[in-house]
Amino acid sequence: MGKKLTSRAEDYSKWYNELVIKADLAENSGVRGCMVIKPYGFAIWEKMQAALDRMFKDTGHENAYFPLFIPKSYLSKEASHVEGFAKECAVVTHYRLKNADDGKGIVVDEDAKLEEELIVRPTSETIIWDTYRRWIQSYRDLPLKINQWANVVRWEMRTRLFLRTAEFLWQEGHTAHATEKEAVEEAELMMNVYAEFAEKYMAVPVIKGTKTESERFAGALETYCIEALMQDGKALQAGTSHFLGQNFAKAFDVKFASKEGGQEYVWATSWGVSTRLVGALIMTHSDDNGLVLPPKLAPIQVVIVPIYKGIEQLEAISEKVHPLLNDLRAKGISVKYDDRDTHKPGFKFNEYELKGVPVRLAIGQRDLENGTYEVARRDTLQKESVPAENIVAHIEQLLEDMQKNIFERAKQHQQTHITEVDSYDEFKAVLEEKGGFISAHWDGTAATEEKIKEETKATIRCIPLHVKNEEGKCVVTGKPSPYRVLFAKAY
Amino acid sequence: MGKKLTSRAEDYSKWYNELVIKADLAENSGVRGCMVIKPYGFAIWEKMQAALDRMFKDTGHENAYFPLFIPKSYLSKEASHVEGFAKECAVVTHYRLKNADDGKGIVVDEDAKLEEELIVRPTSETIIWDTYRRWIQSYRDLPLKINQWANVVRWEMRTRLFLRTAEFLWQEGHTAHATEKEAVEEAELMMNVYAEFAEKYMAVPVIKGTKTESERFAGALETYCIEALMQDGKALQAGTSHFLGQNFAKAFDVKFASKEGGQEYVWATSWGVSTRLVGALIMTHSDDNGLVLPPKLAPIQVVIVPIYKGIEQLEAISEKVHPLLNDLRAKGISVKYDDRDTHKPGFKFNEYELKGVPVRLAIGQRDLENGTYEVARRDTLQKESVPAENIVAHIEQLLEDMQKNIFERAKQHQQTHITEVDSYDEFKAVLEEKGGFISAHWDGTAATEEKIKEETKATIRCIPLHVKNEEGKCVVTGKPSPYRVLFAKAY
C-alpha cells in the first residue's frame, strides 16, 4: 500500500493521480498517452457498460461494429469535421515491417506503402455514413438506430488517466431519421438517457444543456451535453449528444425515397460517453482515504473480514460466514470474503477503504459470541454493530441508502456551487475563490466567449435546458442578454 | 430478399458469401479487408461473448484493457514472434494531417512524424508482458489471469467475411504462472473451455489436440487447438491456447521472487477466439434455405407471424399473442411478434428461414378457432399444430431438442468424415473425393509435412489429444511413426 494518499486540500490533482494508481484502476503504458486499464478499473467500466447497454436497447438501439480505420478521403468530406479532428489523428501509412539490411533491426517496409493513408478513427461518423448510404434507400429503412462500443484515438498532447488519453474506450451512437424533428428528439432523448445514467448509477448530479457554437462537436448543428461538477469546483463534460442536421447525409450522399415519393437527405444524430466517466466518478465522490463508489457500480459491494487468532477461531468464523455469502449472492449482491492469512485485518481495512468497497463487515470472537457483525459504511466511515439475523436486509437497505446519500452529497455540493454574478469583477472573484458554475449574462458572441476564456480560463459549459428568460447585460460588454449561461473552468 | 441463395452443392463458397450478405450478418466496408458487422451478425457475437465471458470468469479470470498500439521495438523483442507477425502489420508513422499547400486536400503532416513507429496490435503478448514486468514481483502476485476483449489487425491479402479479415474482434487471455506445470494446465484448461463452448453453445463438435511445430503460434512451445469440420469437408481452427514457456518473460525480463527466495522467470500462456467463430457457426449448420442457428446463440429464438385478413382478424390474433409474448419472455426466451402490415406471411416466412430463427409460430383464423398454433422448426423444416395451452412448454422443449439435434447432426457429419488411410495414394483419393479429416501416419518431420501441404494443400490440423499409440509407417516416406495425426484442407 505504501504511504498515505496526498489529501485533496493539499493538491487535488496529485490526489487524483495517486488515487488512480493506488486503487489499481489504471496506469500509464509504454505507449505515449495510452493507458492500461487494470482489472479493478475495468470492472467499473464493465458495470457502466452493462447499464448503458441495457438503456440503449430499451430505447430501441442495436449494436453493430464498423472498421477501426477510416480512409483519409472520407474524413475530408465534411469540412468542419475534418478541421476538428485532422490535427490529432494517428495515421497508418504502411502495412509491413522487414528486417533492415544494415542490421538496424526491424524497420518499416517502404515497398508496403498504402495507396491511401488510413486514419485510426477519432470518431466514426464518416465511415458509418459511408455505410449508411448502402443501407438507406427508403423511408422504410428509417429510423436506423445503431450503437457501437469501440476504442478511438485522438492524439492529445497532454494526457491524464481516464480524463484525457490518446486511446480511449467509448460508445458512439449513430442514428438516421426521416425528419428533422425526429432527429432532434433522438438527440434530446439520448442526453436524457445519459443524465439518468449519471444520476441513478454514478450518483453524479448533472446539468443538462446545449453548447455554444464554438464548443459544438465538429459537424454538429446542436450539441446537447450533461455537465458534472467535481469536488475542486471544476466542471466535467460527462456526455454529449449531437444533432447533425443533414451535414453527413450531404457529405456522403445519403438520400431516401420519402413516403410522398421524393428524394430527401437523411437527418442524423450521434452521441457518446467514454472511459472519462470513470474519472468523473472518482473525482465526484472519493475522499482522502481513497475511492468512494456508488453501490450500483462497485465491483465488490460487500467485503467480509474475519478477525481471529489461530485456525480454530477462523474456522468458527468461516462456518458462520459461508451461508451469508450464499444469501447475499442470491440477492444479487457481490461479496468477497477475505480470509487471506498473509495480511492483518488493519491492512485489509485500509485496502478496501482505498478501493471504495461500499460495505465492510468485520467479525471477531466477540461478534461470534454476541451473534453480531460490525458493519462499516464507506461513504460516512460510520460503524455499527448489527445482529446476524438481520444482516442481509440491513445490507440491502444500506446499499440503497448509500447510493442515495452520495448522490445527495454531490447534489448539495453542486447546488452550493452555482453562483449568479452580475459583473466581470465578481465573475473573476468567484471563479478564483470558490470555483463551481458561474451563472452570468453573456452577449452571445464568440468574441466575448473567447475573451473570457483567455482571461479567466472559464468556458461556457452550457446554456441550461429550459433556461428562464431574464433580460440582463453581458458581464463583459454590457450588451443585452436574454438569459444566463453557465461558465466554469473545466476538465 | 431478391433471388434464391446459391445451393451448397452448386458452389459452397459462393453459398457462404451470399448467405452472410443476405442474412444481414456483415458486409465489406470501404476499407480494404475490413468488414462492417451488421446488427444481426453482431447480436450473435454478443451472445457468444456473454457465454465465453461467464466461462472465463468462472475459471478465475478478470478482464482488463491494454493499448491498441505497440511500439515497434517491443515487437522485435521475441524473435520468433516478430517473424510471425511483422509481415502483416499496420504501421502508424504520423499523428497529424494538414491542408496541402498545393490544394490537394488533406495530407499527412511530415512534421508530425513519430520518433518510433507504432504497430496496430496483431496480438498483445508484447505490450502485455511489458506491463506484467511492473505487476509481477513475487510469487504472491501469481497466478495472474487476465483476459481482454479487443480488436486486432493483421494485414491479410485475401480476406473473407468473418473467416479472414484485416481487422477482427476477439478475446485474448494472457496468464502468468510460477511453474511450468501450472502454465501447461492453464493452457489445457482453456482449450477445454473453448471445446465446451463450441459444443454446448455453438453445437459445433470439435477435435482437441496440439499443433505440430510448424503450425504453432509464433513464440509458443505448444499450441493446443480445437478443430471443427465444415459441411464441405474442410477443417476450421476454432480456437487456440498456447503454452508460451518463459519466452516472453525472458524477452521482457519478468522475474518473480519465489517462495524459496530465488529469482525466477515467469511461465506464460495466451489463448484466443475471434469473430471467425461466427463463420464456423454459419458453415456448420446452415442449409440452402439460409442460416440455421443453435437456439442458445440465436438473437431471436421464436418469431410469431399472424395470418389474417383485415384489422379485426389481426386484433383478435394480437389479443391472443400478447400474453404469450410475456410468458415466453418470462422464461428468458427471446421472441418477436412480426405484425408488420407491409409484408405478406410468405415473405416473412422466407425472411426468418433465411435468418435462421429456430422456431416460427404462425396463427391464423383456423388456429384461433381450434385454439392452436402452427409450429415450424428451422433445423428440420417440420411443421406441427400445437394446442395453445401447451405452447410455452412445447417451445421450451423444442429449443432444447433443436440445440441437441443440430449438434448430433454435425457430430454425425464429423464422425463419418474421419478416414484412416495407409498410403499416400489413398490419402490423395480420400482428400479429393470425400474430404474431411484424414487420419494417417507421418514421420514427424517438417519436410514431409511441407511436401504434403504443397502437393495436396492438406495440413496437419492436430495431433489429437490422448492419441492412441499405434506403430505405423509414414504414408509418404515409409519411415516409422508412433501414432496417427489428422490432416485436412482448412479455412
Coordinates of C-alpha atoms in Angstrom, one line a residue, chain B residues 35-491:
Chain B
M35 CA -15.8 -5.7 -42.5
V36 CA -18.9 -4.0 -41.1
I37 CA -20.6 -6.3 -38.7
K38 CA -24.3 -5.6 -39.0
P39 CA -26.7 -5.6 -36.1
Y40 CA -28.0 -9.2 -36.7
G41 CA -24.4 -10.6 -37.0
F42 CA -23.2 -8.6 -34.1
A43 CA -26.1 -9.9 -31.9
I44 CA -24.8 -13.4 -32.5
W45 CA -21.3 -12.3 -31.5
E46 CA -22.7 -10.6 -28.4
K47 CA -24.3 -13.9 -27.3
M48 CA -21.0 -15.7 -27.9
Q49 CA -19.2 -13.0 -25.9
A50 CA -21.6 -13.2 -23.0
A51 CA -21.3 -17.0 -22.7
L52 CA -17.5 -17.0 -23.0
D53 CA -17.1 -14.1 -20.6
R54 CA -19.0 -16.0 -18.0
M55 CA -16.9 -19.1 -18.5
F56 CA -13.7 -17.1 -18.3
K57 CA -14.8 -15.5 -15.0
D58 CA -16.0 -18.8 -13.6
T59 CA -12.5 -20.1 -14.2
G60 CA -10.9 -17.2 -12.3
H61 CA -10.1 -14.7 -15.0
E62 CA -10.6 -10.9 -14.9
N63 CA -10.9 -8.5 -17.8
A64 CA -8.6 -5.6 -18.4
Y65 CA -7.6 -3.4 -21.3
F66 CA -4.2 -2.8 -22.9
P67 CA -3.2 -0.2 -25.6
L68 CA -4.1 -0.7 -29.3
F69 CA -0.6 0.4 -30.3
I70 CA 2.6 -1.4 -29.7
P71 CA 6.0 0.3 -30.1
K72 CA 7.9 -1.3 -32.9
S73 CA 10.8 -2.2 -30.6
Y74 CA 8.5 -4.3 -28.3
L75 CA 7.5 -6.5 -31.2
S76 CA 11.1 -7.3 -32.0
K77 CA 12.0 -8.5 -28.5
E78 CA 10.8 -12.1 -29.0
A79 CA 12.5 -13.3 -32.2
S80 CA 10.0 -15.9 -33.5
H81 CA 7.1 -13.7 -32.6
V82 CA 8.2 -10.7 -34.7
E83 CA 9.0 -13.1 -37.6
G84 CA 5.4 -14.4 -37.4
F85 CA 3.7 -11.0 -37.4
A86 CA 6.0 -8.4 -39.0
K87 CA 4.8 -9.0 -42.5
E88 CA 1.2 -8.3 -41.8
C89 CA 1.4 -5.2 -39.5
A90 CA -0.4 -1.9 -39.9
V91 CA 2.1 0.8 -39.0
V92 CA 1.3 4.2 -37.6
T93 CA 4.0 6.7 -38.6
H94 CA 2.4 10.1 -38.2
Y95 CA 0.0 11.7 -35.8
R96 CA -1.4 14.7 -37.7
L97 CA -2.9 15.7 -41.0
K98 CA -2.8 19.2 -42.6
N99 CA -4.1 21.0 -45.6
A100 CA -1.8 20.7 -48.5
D101 CA -0.3 24.0 -49.8
D102 CA -0.9 22.9 -53.4
G103 CA -4.6 22.4 -52.8
K104 CA -4.5 18.7 -52.9
G105 CA -6.7 18.5 -49.9
I106 CA -5.5 17.0 -46.6
V107 CA -2.2 15.2 -46.5
V108 CA 0.0 13.6 -43.8
D109 CA 1.9 16.3 -41.9
E110 CA 5.5 15.3 -42.3
D111 CA 6.4 17.5 -39.3
A112 CA 4.4 15.2 -37.2
K113 CA 6.4 12.0 -37.7
L114 CA 6.6 9.7 -34.7
E115 CA 10.0 9.1 -33.2
E116 CA 9.2 5.4 -33.0
E117 CA 6.6 3.9 -35.3
L118 CA 3.7 2.2 -33.6
I119 CA 2.2 -1.1 -34.7
V120 CA -1.6 -1.6 -34.5
R121 CA -1.7 -4.8 -32.3
P122 CA -1.9 -8.0 -34.3
T123 CA -2.0 -9.7 -30.8
S124 CA -0.9 -8.3 -27.5
E125 CA 1.7 -10.5 -25.9
T126 CA 4.4 -7.9 -26.2
I127 CA 2.6 -4.9 -24.8
I128 CA 1.1 -7.1 -22.0
W129 CA 4.4 -8.7 -21.0
D130 CA 5.9 -5.2 -20.9
T131 CA 3.2 -4.4 -18.4
Y132 CA 3.4 -7.6 -16.4
R133 CA 7.1 -6.7 -15.6
R134 CA 5.6 -3.9 -13.4
W135 CA 2.9 -6.1 -11.9
I136 CA 4.8 -9.2 -11.0
Q137 CA 7.5 -9.1 -8.3
S138 CA 6.7 -12.0 -6.0
Y139 CA 5.1 -15.4 -6.1
R140 CA 2.3 -13.7 -4.2
D141 CA 1.4 -11.8 -7.5
L142 CA 0.9 -15.1 -9.3
P143 CA -1.0 -16.6 -11.0
L144 CA -2.1 -13.5 -12.9
K145 CA -5.1 -14.5 -15.1
I146 CA -6.3 -11.7 -17.4
N147 CA -8.5 -11.6 -20.5
Q148 CA -9.0 -8.7 -22.9
W149 CA -11.9 -8.2 -25.4
A150 CA -10.4 -6.2 -28.3
N151 CA -9.9 -5.5 -32.0
V152 CA -6.7 -6.6 -33.7
V153 CA -5.3 -6.1 -37.1
R154 CA -3.5 -8.5 -39.4
W155 CA -2.9 -7.2 -42.9
E156 CA -4.2 -10.2 -44.8
M157 CA -4.1 -10.2 -48.6
R158 CA -7.0 -12.4 -49.2
T159 CA -9.9 -11.8 -46.9
R160 CA -13.4 -13.3 -46.4
L161 CA -16.2 -12.0 -44.2
F162 CA -15.8 -13.4 -40.7
L163 CA -13.3 -16.1 -41.7
R164 CA -10.3 -13.9 -42.5
T165 CA -10.5 -10.1 -42.2
A166 CA -7.8 -7.5 -41.8
E167 CA -9.4 -6.2 -38.6
F168 CA -11.3 -8.7 -36.4
L169 CA -12.7 -8.8 -32.9
W170 CA -11.5 -11.3 -30.4
Q171 CA -10.6 -12.1 -26.9
E172 CA -7.1 -12.8 -25.8
G173 CA -6.3 -14.3 -22.5
H174 CA -2.8 -13.8 -21.1
T175 CA -1.8 -15.6 -17.9
A176 CA 1.4 -15.7 -15.8
H177 CA 2.3 -18.6 -13.5
A178 CA 5.0 -19.6 -11.1
T179 CA 5.6 -23.0 -12.5
E180 CA 5.7 -24.7 -15.9
K181 CA 3.2 -27.3 -14.7
E182 CA 0.6 -24.7 -13.8
A183 CA 1.0 -22.8 -17.1
V184 CA 0.6 -26.1 -19.1
E185 CA -2.5 -26.9 -17.0
E186 CA -3.9 -23.4 -17.8
A187 CA -3.3 -23.8 -21.5
E188 CA -5.1 -27.2 -21.4
L189 CA -7.9 -25.8 -19.3
M190 CA -8.7 -23.0 -21.8
M191 CA -8.6 -25.4 -24.7
N192 CA -11.3 -27.4 -22.8
V193 CA -13.3 -24.2 -22.1
Y194 CA -13.2 -23.5 -25.8
A195 CA -14.3 -27.0 -26.7
E196 CA -17.1 -26.9 -24.2
F197 CA -18.3 -23.5 -25.6
A198 CA -18.1 -24.8 -29.2
E199 CA -20.1 -27.9 -28.4
K200 CA -22.6 -26.7 -25.8
Y201 CA -23.4 -23.2 -27.2
M202 CA -22.4 -23.3 -30.9
A203 CA -23.4 -27.0 -31.3
V204 CA -20.2 -27.5 -33.2
P205 CA -18.3 -30.7 -32.4
V206 CA -14.6 -30.2 -32.2
I207 CA -11.5 -32.3 -32.0
K208 CA -8.9 -31.3 -29.4
G209 CA -5.3 -31.6 -30.0
T210 CA -1.9 -30.0 -30.3
K211 CA -0.3 -28.4 -33.3
T212 CA 2.9 -29.6 -35.0
E213 CA 5.9 -27.3 -34.6
S214 CA 5.4 -25.6 -38.0
E215 CA 1.8 -24.8 -37.2
R216 CA 2.4 -23.4 -33.8
F217 CA 1.8 -19.8 -32.7
A218 CA 4.8 -17.5 -33.2
G219 CA 6.5 -17.7 -29.8
A220 CA 4.8 -20.7 -28.3
L221 CA 6.3 -24.0 -27.1
E222 CA 3.0 -25.8 -27.5
T223 CA -0.3 -24.7 -29.2
Y224 CA -3.5 -26.5 -28.2
C225 CA -6.4 -26.2 -30.6
I226 CA -9.9 -27.2 -31.3
E227 CA -10.6 -28.2 -34.9
A228 CA -14.1 -28.1 -36.4
L229 CA -15.3 -29.6 -39.7
M230 CA -17.4 -27.7 -42.1
Q231 CA -20.0 -29.2 -44.4
D232 CA -17.8 -29.0 -47.4
G233 CA -15.2 -31.3 -45.7
K234 CA -12.7 -28.5 -44.9
A235 CA -11.5 -28.0 -41.3
L236 CA -11.6 -24.8 -39.4
Q237 CA -9.4 -24.0 -36.4
A238 CA -11.9 -22.6 -34.0
G239 CA -9.7 -21.7 -31.0
T240 CA -6.1 -21.9 -29.9
S241 CA -4.5 -21.9 -26.5
H242 CA -0.7 -21.5 -26.2
F243 CA 1.8 -22.6 -23.7
L244 CA 4.5 -19.9 -24.1
G245 CA 7.1 -21.3 -21.7
Q246 CA 9.3 -18.5 -20.4
N247 CA 9.9 -16.9 -23.9
F248 CA 8.0 -13.7 -23.2
A249 CA 9.2 -13.4 -19.6
K250 CA 12.8 -13.6 -20.8
A251 CA 12.2 -11.2 -23.7
F252 CA 10.6 -8.6 -21.3
D253 CA 12.6 -9.6 -18.2
V254 CA 9.7 -10.6 -16.0
K255 CA 11.0 -12.4 -12.9
F256 CA 9.5 -13.1 -9.5
A257 CA 10.8 -13.9 -6.1
S258 CA 9.9 -17.5 -5.5
K259 CA 8.8 -18.9 -2.1
E260 CA 12.2 -20.3 -1.7
G261 CA 13.8 -16.9 -2.2
G262 CA 15.3 -17.1 -5.7
Q263 CA 14.6 -15.0 -8.7
E264 CA 12.8 -17.0 -11.5
Y265 CA 11.3 -16.2 -14.9
V266 CA 7.5 -16.4 -15.1
W267 CA 5.7 -19.0 -17.2
A268 CA 3.1 -17.9 -19.6
T269 CA 0.0 -18.8 -21.6
S270 CA -2.2 -17.0 -24.1
W271 CA -5.4 -18.1 -25.8
G272 CA -8.0 -16.6 -28.1
V273 CA -11.1 -17.0 -30.2
S274 CA -12.4 -14.4 -32.6
T275 CA -15.3 -13.3 -34.8
R276 CA -14.1 -16.2 -37.0
L277 CA -16.4 -18.4 -34.8
V278 CA -19.4 -16.7 -36.5
G279 CA -18.1 -18.1 -39.8
A280 CA -17.7 -21.5 -38.3
L281 CA -21.2 -21.3 -36.9
I282 CA -22.7 -20.4 -40.3
M283 CA -20.8 -23.1 -42.2
T284 CA -21.5 -25.9 -39.8
H285 CA -25.3 -25.8 -39.6
S286 CA -26.8 -23.7 -42.3
D287 CA -28.6 -25.0 -45.4
D288 CA -29.8 -24.0 -48.8
N289 CA -32.7 -22.0 -47.3
G290 CA -30.4 -19.9 -45.2
L291 CA -29.0 -19.8 -41.7
V292 CA -29.6 -22.5 -39.1
L293 CA -28.7 -21.1 -35.7
P294 CA -28.4 -23.1 -32.4
P295 CA -31.1 -21.7 -30.1
K296 CA -28.5 -20.7 -27.4
L297 CA -26.9 -18.2 -29.8
A298 CA -29.9 -17.1 -31.8
P299 CA -30.7 -13.4 -31.4
I300 CA -34.4 -14.2 -31.9
Q301 CA -35.4 -17.6 -30.8
V302 CA -39.0 -17.5 -31.6
V303 CA -40.9 -15.5 -34.2
I304 CA -44.7 -15.3 -34.3
V305 CA -46.4 -14.4 -37.6
P306 CA -50.1 -13.6 -37.7
I307 CA -52.1 -14.7 -40.8
Y308 CA -55.1 -12.5 -41.2
K309 CA -57.4 -10.6 -43.5
G310 CA -58.3 -7.2 -42.2
I311 CA -57.7 -5.3 -39.0
E312 CA -60.3 -7.2 -37.0
Q313 CA -58.7 -10.6 -37.5
L314 CA -55.3 -9.1 -36.7
E315 CA -56.7 -7.7 -33.4
A316 CA -58.2 -11.0 -32.4
I317 CA -54.8 -12.7 -33.1
S318 CA -52.8 -10.0 -31.3
E319 CA -55.0 -10.3 -28.2
K320 CA -54.1 -14.0 -28.1
V321 CA -50.4 -13.4 -28.8
H322 CA -49.6 -10.6 -26.4
P323 CA -49.9 -12.8 -23.2
L324 CA -47.8 -15.5 -24.9
L325 CA -45.0 -12.9 -25.6
N326 CA -45.0 -12.1 -21.9
D327 CA -45.0 -15.8 -20.9
L328 CA -42.1 -16.6 -23.3
R329 CA -40.1 -13.6 -22.1
A330 CA -40.6 -14.5 -18.5
K331 CA -38.9 -17.8 -19.4
G332 CA -36.0 -16.0 -20.8
I333 CA -36.9 -16.8 -24.4
S334 CA -36.4 -14.0 -26.9
V335 CA -39.4 -13.7 -29.1
K336 CA -40.5 -11.3 -31.9
Y337 CA -44.1 -10.7 -32.9
D338 CA -44.0 -9.6 -36.6
D339 CA -47.3 -7.9 -37.1
R340 CA -46.0 -5.6 -39.9
D341 CA -48.7 -4.8 -42.3
T342 CA -46.3 -4.1 -45.1
H343 CA -45.3 -7.7 -45.8
K344 CA -47.2 -10.9 -46.5
P345 CA -46.8 -14.0 -44.3
G346 CA -44.9 -15.9 -47.1
F347 CA -42.4 -13.2 -47.3
K348 CA -41.9 -13.2 -43.6
F349 CA -41.6 -17.0 -43.5
N350 CA -38.8 -16.8 -46.1
E351 CA -37.0 -14.0 -44.2
Y352 CA -37.0 -15.8 -40.9
E353 CA -35.9 -19.0 -42.6
L354 CA -33.0 -17.1 -44.2
K355 CA -32.1 -15.6 -40.8
G356 CA -32.2 -18.9 -39.0
V357 CA -34.8 -18.1 -36.4
P358 CA -35.1 -21.5 -34.6
V359 CA -38.9 -21.6 -34.1
R360 CA -41.6 -20.0 -36.1
L361 CA -45.2 -19.8 -34.9
A362 CA -48.0 -19.0 -37.3
I363 CA -51.5 -18.2 -36.1
G364 CA -54.5 -17.7 -38.4
Q365 CA -58.2 -17.8 -38.3
R366 CA -58.5 -21.6 -38.1
D367 CA -55.8 -21.7 -35.3
L368 CA -57.8 -19.2 -33.4
E369 CA -60.9 -21.3 -33.7
N370 CA -59.1 -24.5 -32.8
G371 CA -57.0 -23.0 -30.1
T372 CA -53.7 -24.0 -31.8
Y373 CA -50.5 -22.6 -33.2
E374 CA -48.7 -23.9 -36.2
V375 CA -45.1 -24.5 -35.1
A376 CA -42.3 -24.8 -37.6
R377 CA -38.7 -25.8 -36.6
R378 CA -35.9 -24.4 -38.6
D379 CA -33.5 -27.3 -38.4
T380 CA -35.7 -29.9 -40.0
L381 CA -38.3 -27.6 -41.5
Q382 CA -41.0 -29.7 -39.9
K383 CA -44.3 -28.2 -39.0
E384 CA -46.9 -29.3 -36.5
S385 CA -50.1 -28.0 -34.9
V386 CA -49.8 -27.5 -31.1
P387 CA -52.6 -26.7 -28.6
A388 CA -52.2 -23.1 -27.3
E389 CA -52.4 -24.3 -23.7
N390 CA -49.2 -26.3 -24.1
I391 CA -47.3 -23.9 -26.3
V392 CA -44.8 -22.5 -23.8
A393 CA -43.7 -25.9 -22.5
H394 CA -43.6 -27.2 -26.1
I395 CA -41.3 -24.3 -27.2
E396 CA -39.0 -24.8 -24.3
Q397 CA -38.6 -28.4 -25.1
L398 CA -38.3 -27.8 -28.8
L399 CA -35.5 -25.3 -28.3
E400 CA -33.6 -27.9 -26.2
D401 CA -34.2 -30.6 -28.7
M402 CA -33.1 -28.4 -31.6
Q403 CA -29.9 -27.5 -29.8
K404 CA -29.2 -31.2 -29.4
N405 CA -30.3 -32.2 -32.8
I406 CA -28.1 -29.8 -34.7
F407 CA -25.1 -30.9 -32.6
E408 CA -25.9 -34.5 -33.3
R409 CA -26.2 -33.9 -37.0
A410 CA -22.9 -32.1 -37.1
K411 CA -21.3 -34.8 -34.9
Q412 CA -22.6 -37.4 -37.3
H413 CA -21.0 -35.5 -40.2
Q414 CA -17.7 -35.2 -38.4
Q415 CA -17.6 -38.8 -37.4
T416 CA -18.3 -40.0 -40.9
H417 CA -15.6 -37.7 -42.2
I418 CA -12.6 -39.0 -40.3
T419 CA -10.9 -41.6 -42.6
E420 CA -7.9 -43.7 -41.8
V421 CA -5.6 -44.2 -44.7
D422 CA -2.4 -46.1 -45.0
S423 CA -1.0 -45.0 -48.3
Y424 CA -0.3 -41.7 -50.0
D425 CA -2.5 -42.6 -53.0
E426 CA -5.4 -43.4 -50.7
F427 CA -4.7 -40.1 -48.8
K428 CA -5.0 -38.1 -52.0
A429 CA -8.0 -40.0 -53.2
V430 CA -9.9 -39.5 -50.0
L431 CA -8.9 -35.9 -49.8
E432 CA -10.2 -35.3 -53.3
E433 CA -13.3 -37.4 -53.3
K434 CA -14.6 -37.1 -49.7
G435 CA -12.6 -34.5 -47.9
G436 CA -12.8 -34.3 -44.1
F437 CA -10.1 -35.3 -41.7
I438 CA -7.6 -37.9 -42.8
S439 CA -6.0 -39.9 -40.1
A440 CA -2.6 -41.0 -41.2
H441 CA 0.9 -41.9 -40.1
W442 CA 3.5 -39.2 -40.5
D443 CA 7.3 -39.4 -39.9
G444 CA 7.3 -36.3 -37.6
T445 CA 9.4 -34.1 -39.9
A446 CA 8.6 -30.6 -41.1
A447 CA 9.9 -31.6 -44.5
T448 CA 7.3 -34.3 -45.0
E449 CA 4.6 -32.0 -43.6
E450 CA 5.6 -29.3 -46.1
K451 CA 5.7 -31.8 -49.0
I452 CA 2.2 -33.0 -48.3
K453 CA 1.0 -29.4 -48.0
E454 CA 2.5 -28.4 -51.3
E455 CA 1.2 -31.5 -53.2
T456 CA -2.3 -31.7 -51.7
K457 CA -3.0 -28.4 -49.8
A458 CA -3.7 -30.6 -46.7
T459 CA -2.1 -29.6 -43.4
I460 CA -1.8 -31.3 -40.2
R461 CA -4.7 -29.9 -38.2
C462 CA -3.6 -31.5 -35.0
I463 CA -2.1 -34.4 -33.1
P464 CA -5.3 -35.5 -31.3
L465 CA -5.3 -35.4 -27.5
H466 CA -4.8 -38.8 -25.9
V467 CA -3.8 -40.2 -29.3
K468 CA -3.5 -43.9 -29.2
N469 CA -0.1 -45.4 -29.8
E470 CA 0.0 -47.4 -33.0
E471 CA 3.2 -48.3 -34.7
G472 CA 3.0 -47.5 -38.4
K473 CA 4.8 -46.1 -41.4
C474 CA 4.6 -42.6 -42.7
V475 CA 2.4 -42.5 -45.8
V476 CA 4.9 -40.5 -47.7
T477 CA 8.4 -41.6 -46.6
G478 CA 7.6 -45.0 -45.1
K479 CA 9.6 -44.1 -42.0
P480 CA 8.4 -45.3 -38.6
S481 CA 5.6 -43.3 -36.9
P482 CA 4.3 -43.8 -33.4
Y483 CA 0.7 -42.6 -33.9
R484 CA -1.7 -41.2 -36.5
V485 CA -2.2 -37.4 -36.9
L486 CA -5.2 -35.6 -38.5
F487 CA -4.8 -34.0 -41.9
A488 CA -7.3 -31.8 -43.7
K489 CA -7.6 -28.9 -46.1
A490 CA -8.5 -26.0 -43.9
Y491 CA -10.0 -22.5 -43.9

